[in-house]
mmCIF file of C-alpha atoms in Angstrom:
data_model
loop_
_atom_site.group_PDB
_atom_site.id
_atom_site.type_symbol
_atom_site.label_atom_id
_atom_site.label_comp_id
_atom_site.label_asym_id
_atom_site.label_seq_id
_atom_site.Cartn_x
_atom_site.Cartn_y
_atom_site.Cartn_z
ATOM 1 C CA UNK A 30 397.742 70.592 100.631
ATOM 2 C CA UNK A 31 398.296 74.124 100.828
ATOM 3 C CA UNK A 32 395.008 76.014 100.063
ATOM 4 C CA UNK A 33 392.775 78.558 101.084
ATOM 5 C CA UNK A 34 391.302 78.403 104.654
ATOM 6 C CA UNK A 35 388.081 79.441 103.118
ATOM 7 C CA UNK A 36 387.977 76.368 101.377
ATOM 8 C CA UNK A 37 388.616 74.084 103.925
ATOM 9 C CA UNK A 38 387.532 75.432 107.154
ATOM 10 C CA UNK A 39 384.258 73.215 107.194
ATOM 11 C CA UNK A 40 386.255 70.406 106.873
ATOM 12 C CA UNK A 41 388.569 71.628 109.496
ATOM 13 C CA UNK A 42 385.477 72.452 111.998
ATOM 14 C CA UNK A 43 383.943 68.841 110.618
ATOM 15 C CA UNK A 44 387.064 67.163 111.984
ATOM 16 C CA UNK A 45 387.742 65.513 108.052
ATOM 17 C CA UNK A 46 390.921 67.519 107.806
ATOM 18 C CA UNK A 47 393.900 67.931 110.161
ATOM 19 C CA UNK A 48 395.838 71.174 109.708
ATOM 20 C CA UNK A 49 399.523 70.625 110.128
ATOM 21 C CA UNK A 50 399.900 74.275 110.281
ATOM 22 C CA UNK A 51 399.702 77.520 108.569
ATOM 23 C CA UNK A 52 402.142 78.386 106.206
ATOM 24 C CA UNK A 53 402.184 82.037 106.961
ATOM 25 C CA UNK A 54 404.909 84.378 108.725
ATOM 26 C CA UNK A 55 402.635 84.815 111.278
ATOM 27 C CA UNK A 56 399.559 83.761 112.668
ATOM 28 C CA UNK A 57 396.663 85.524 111.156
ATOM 29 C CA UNK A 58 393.678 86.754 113.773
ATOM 30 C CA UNK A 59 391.034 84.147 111.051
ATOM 31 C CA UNK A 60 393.667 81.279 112.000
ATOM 32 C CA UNK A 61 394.885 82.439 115.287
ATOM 33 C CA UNK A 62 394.220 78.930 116.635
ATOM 34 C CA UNK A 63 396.372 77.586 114.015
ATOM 35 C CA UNK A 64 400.190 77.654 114.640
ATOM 36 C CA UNK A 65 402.464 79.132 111.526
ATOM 37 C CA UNK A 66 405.612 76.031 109.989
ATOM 38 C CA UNK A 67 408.012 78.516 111.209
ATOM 39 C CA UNK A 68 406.606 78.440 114.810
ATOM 40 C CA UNK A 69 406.939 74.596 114.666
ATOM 41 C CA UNK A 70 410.747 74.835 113.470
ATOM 42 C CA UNK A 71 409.684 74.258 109.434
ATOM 43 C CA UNK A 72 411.405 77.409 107.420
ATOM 44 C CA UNK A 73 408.320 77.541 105.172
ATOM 45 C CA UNK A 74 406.411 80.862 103.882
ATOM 46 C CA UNK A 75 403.626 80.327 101.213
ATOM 47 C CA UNK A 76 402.071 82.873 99.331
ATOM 48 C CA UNK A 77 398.787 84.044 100.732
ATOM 49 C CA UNK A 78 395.891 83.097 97.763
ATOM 50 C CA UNK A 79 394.769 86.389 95.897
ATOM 51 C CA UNK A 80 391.336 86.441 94.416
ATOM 52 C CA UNK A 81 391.709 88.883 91.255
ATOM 53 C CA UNK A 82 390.119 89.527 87.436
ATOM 54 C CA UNK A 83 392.496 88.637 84.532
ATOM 55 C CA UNK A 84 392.241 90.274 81.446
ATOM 56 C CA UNK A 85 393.520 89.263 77.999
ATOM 57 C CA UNK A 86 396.572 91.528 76.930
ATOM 58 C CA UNK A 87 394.387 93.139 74.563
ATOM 59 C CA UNK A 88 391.729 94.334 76.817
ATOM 60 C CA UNK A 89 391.458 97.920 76.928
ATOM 61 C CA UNK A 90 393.152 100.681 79.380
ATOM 62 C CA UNK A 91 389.060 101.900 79.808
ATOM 63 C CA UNK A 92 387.552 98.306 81.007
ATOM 64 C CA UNK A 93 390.561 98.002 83.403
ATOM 65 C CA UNK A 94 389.760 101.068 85.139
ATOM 66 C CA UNK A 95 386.004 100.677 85.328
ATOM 67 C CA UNK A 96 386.702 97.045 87.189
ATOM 68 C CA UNK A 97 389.238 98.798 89.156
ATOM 69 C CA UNK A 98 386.807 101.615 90.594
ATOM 70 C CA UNK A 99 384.460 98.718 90.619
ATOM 71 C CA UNK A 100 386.649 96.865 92.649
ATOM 72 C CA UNK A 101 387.271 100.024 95.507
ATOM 73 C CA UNK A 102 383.510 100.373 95.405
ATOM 74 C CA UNK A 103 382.859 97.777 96.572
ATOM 75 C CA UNK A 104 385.264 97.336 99.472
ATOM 76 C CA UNK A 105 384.441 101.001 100.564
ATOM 77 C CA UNK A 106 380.783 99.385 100.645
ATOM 78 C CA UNK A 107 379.956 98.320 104.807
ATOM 79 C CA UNK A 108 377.201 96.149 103.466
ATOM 80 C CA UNK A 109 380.231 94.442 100.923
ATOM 81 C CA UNK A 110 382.616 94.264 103.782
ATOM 82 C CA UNK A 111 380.188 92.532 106.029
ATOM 83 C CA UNK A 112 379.521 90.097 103.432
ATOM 84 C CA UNK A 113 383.372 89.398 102.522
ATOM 85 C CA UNK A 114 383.933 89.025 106.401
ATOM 86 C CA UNK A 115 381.428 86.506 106.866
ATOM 87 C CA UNK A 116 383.131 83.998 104.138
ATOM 88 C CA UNK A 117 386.055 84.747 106.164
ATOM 89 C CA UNK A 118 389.076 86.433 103.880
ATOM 90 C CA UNK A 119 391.069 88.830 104.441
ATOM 91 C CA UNK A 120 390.290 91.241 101.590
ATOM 92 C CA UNK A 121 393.052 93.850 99.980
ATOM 93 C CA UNK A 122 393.248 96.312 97.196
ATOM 94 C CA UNK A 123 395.714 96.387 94.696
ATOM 95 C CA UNK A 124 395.713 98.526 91.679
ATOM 96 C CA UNK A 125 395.902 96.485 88.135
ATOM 97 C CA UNK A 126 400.144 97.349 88.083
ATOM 98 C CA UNK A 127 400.521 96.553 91.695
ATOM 99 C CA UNK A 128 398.692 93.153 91.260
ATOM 100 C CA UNK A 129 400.739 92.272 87.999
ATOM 101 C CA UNK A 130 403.949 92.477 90.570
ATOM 102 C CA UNK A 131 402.514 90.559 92.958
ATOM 103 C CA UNK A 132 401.707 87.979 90.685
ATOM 104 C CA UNK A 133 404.981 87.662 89.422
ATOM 105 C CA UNK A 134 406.291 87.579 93.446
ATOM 106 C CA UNK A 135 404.050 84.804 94.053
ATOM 107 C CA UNK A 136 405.372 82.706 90.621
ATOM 108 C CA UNK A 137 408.713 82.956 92.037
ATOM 109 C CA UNK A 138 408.146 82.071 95.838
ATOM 110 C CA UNK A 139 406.379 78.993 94.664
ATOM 111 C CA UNK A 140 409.325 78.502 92.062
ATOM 112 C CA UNK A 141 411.742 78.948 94.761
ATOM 113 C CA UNK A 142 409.770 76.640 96.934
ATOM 114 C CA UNK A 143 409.744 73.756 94.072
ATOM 115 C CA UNK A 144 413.254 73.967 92.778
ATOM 116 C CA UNK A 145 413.889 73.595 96.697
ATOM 117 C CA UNK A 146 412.001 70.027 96.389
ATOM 118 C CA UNK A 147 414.204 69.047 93.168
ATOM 119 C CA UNK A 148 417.388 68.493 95.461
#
């Protein structure tokens, strides 16, 4: 299954899951014990999971930018960092637009990585 390490890595440390590999261009220092497909010879990038806040199209321009500053607030925020390292991810900013085009990056990777699958 591909998924987040955070939600596995107590089965991974329990010895209830086997990880085949990581999935990743290269190996990432939370995983570094974890060899990437392409290492193994398996031509396979997935798209790292992004935690983010969705808003309905109608939301407006004023509530986006308060979560936003809300958002770099936090993450400039030692005690917040601390916290977000020990649940192990790999936090990252991205501004509302920025995100949207990510989004849209990840839909076609995993597209891309499906249609693959079809043939």
């Amino acid at each position: 299954m591909p998924g987040a390490y955070l939600n596995c890595k107590d089965y991974l440390t329990a010895g209830q899951f086997a990880c085949l590999g990581a999935p990743t261009e290269e190996r990432y220092d939370l995983i570094k014990d974890i060899p990437t497909f392409k290492e193994q010879g398996i031509d396979l990038v997935y798209p790292d999971c992004d935690y983010s806040f969705y808003f309905p199209k109608e939301t407006p321009d004023e509530v986006i930018v308060w979560y936003d500053n809300l958002v770099q607030q936090i993450l400039a925020d030692p005690a917040a960092q601390q916290a977000i390292s020990d649940i192990t991810v790999m936090p990252y900013y991205l501004s509302s637009a920025d995100s949207e085009k990510h989004d849209e990056e990840i839909y076609n990777t995993i597209k891309g990585i499906a249609d693959s699958l079809e043939q």
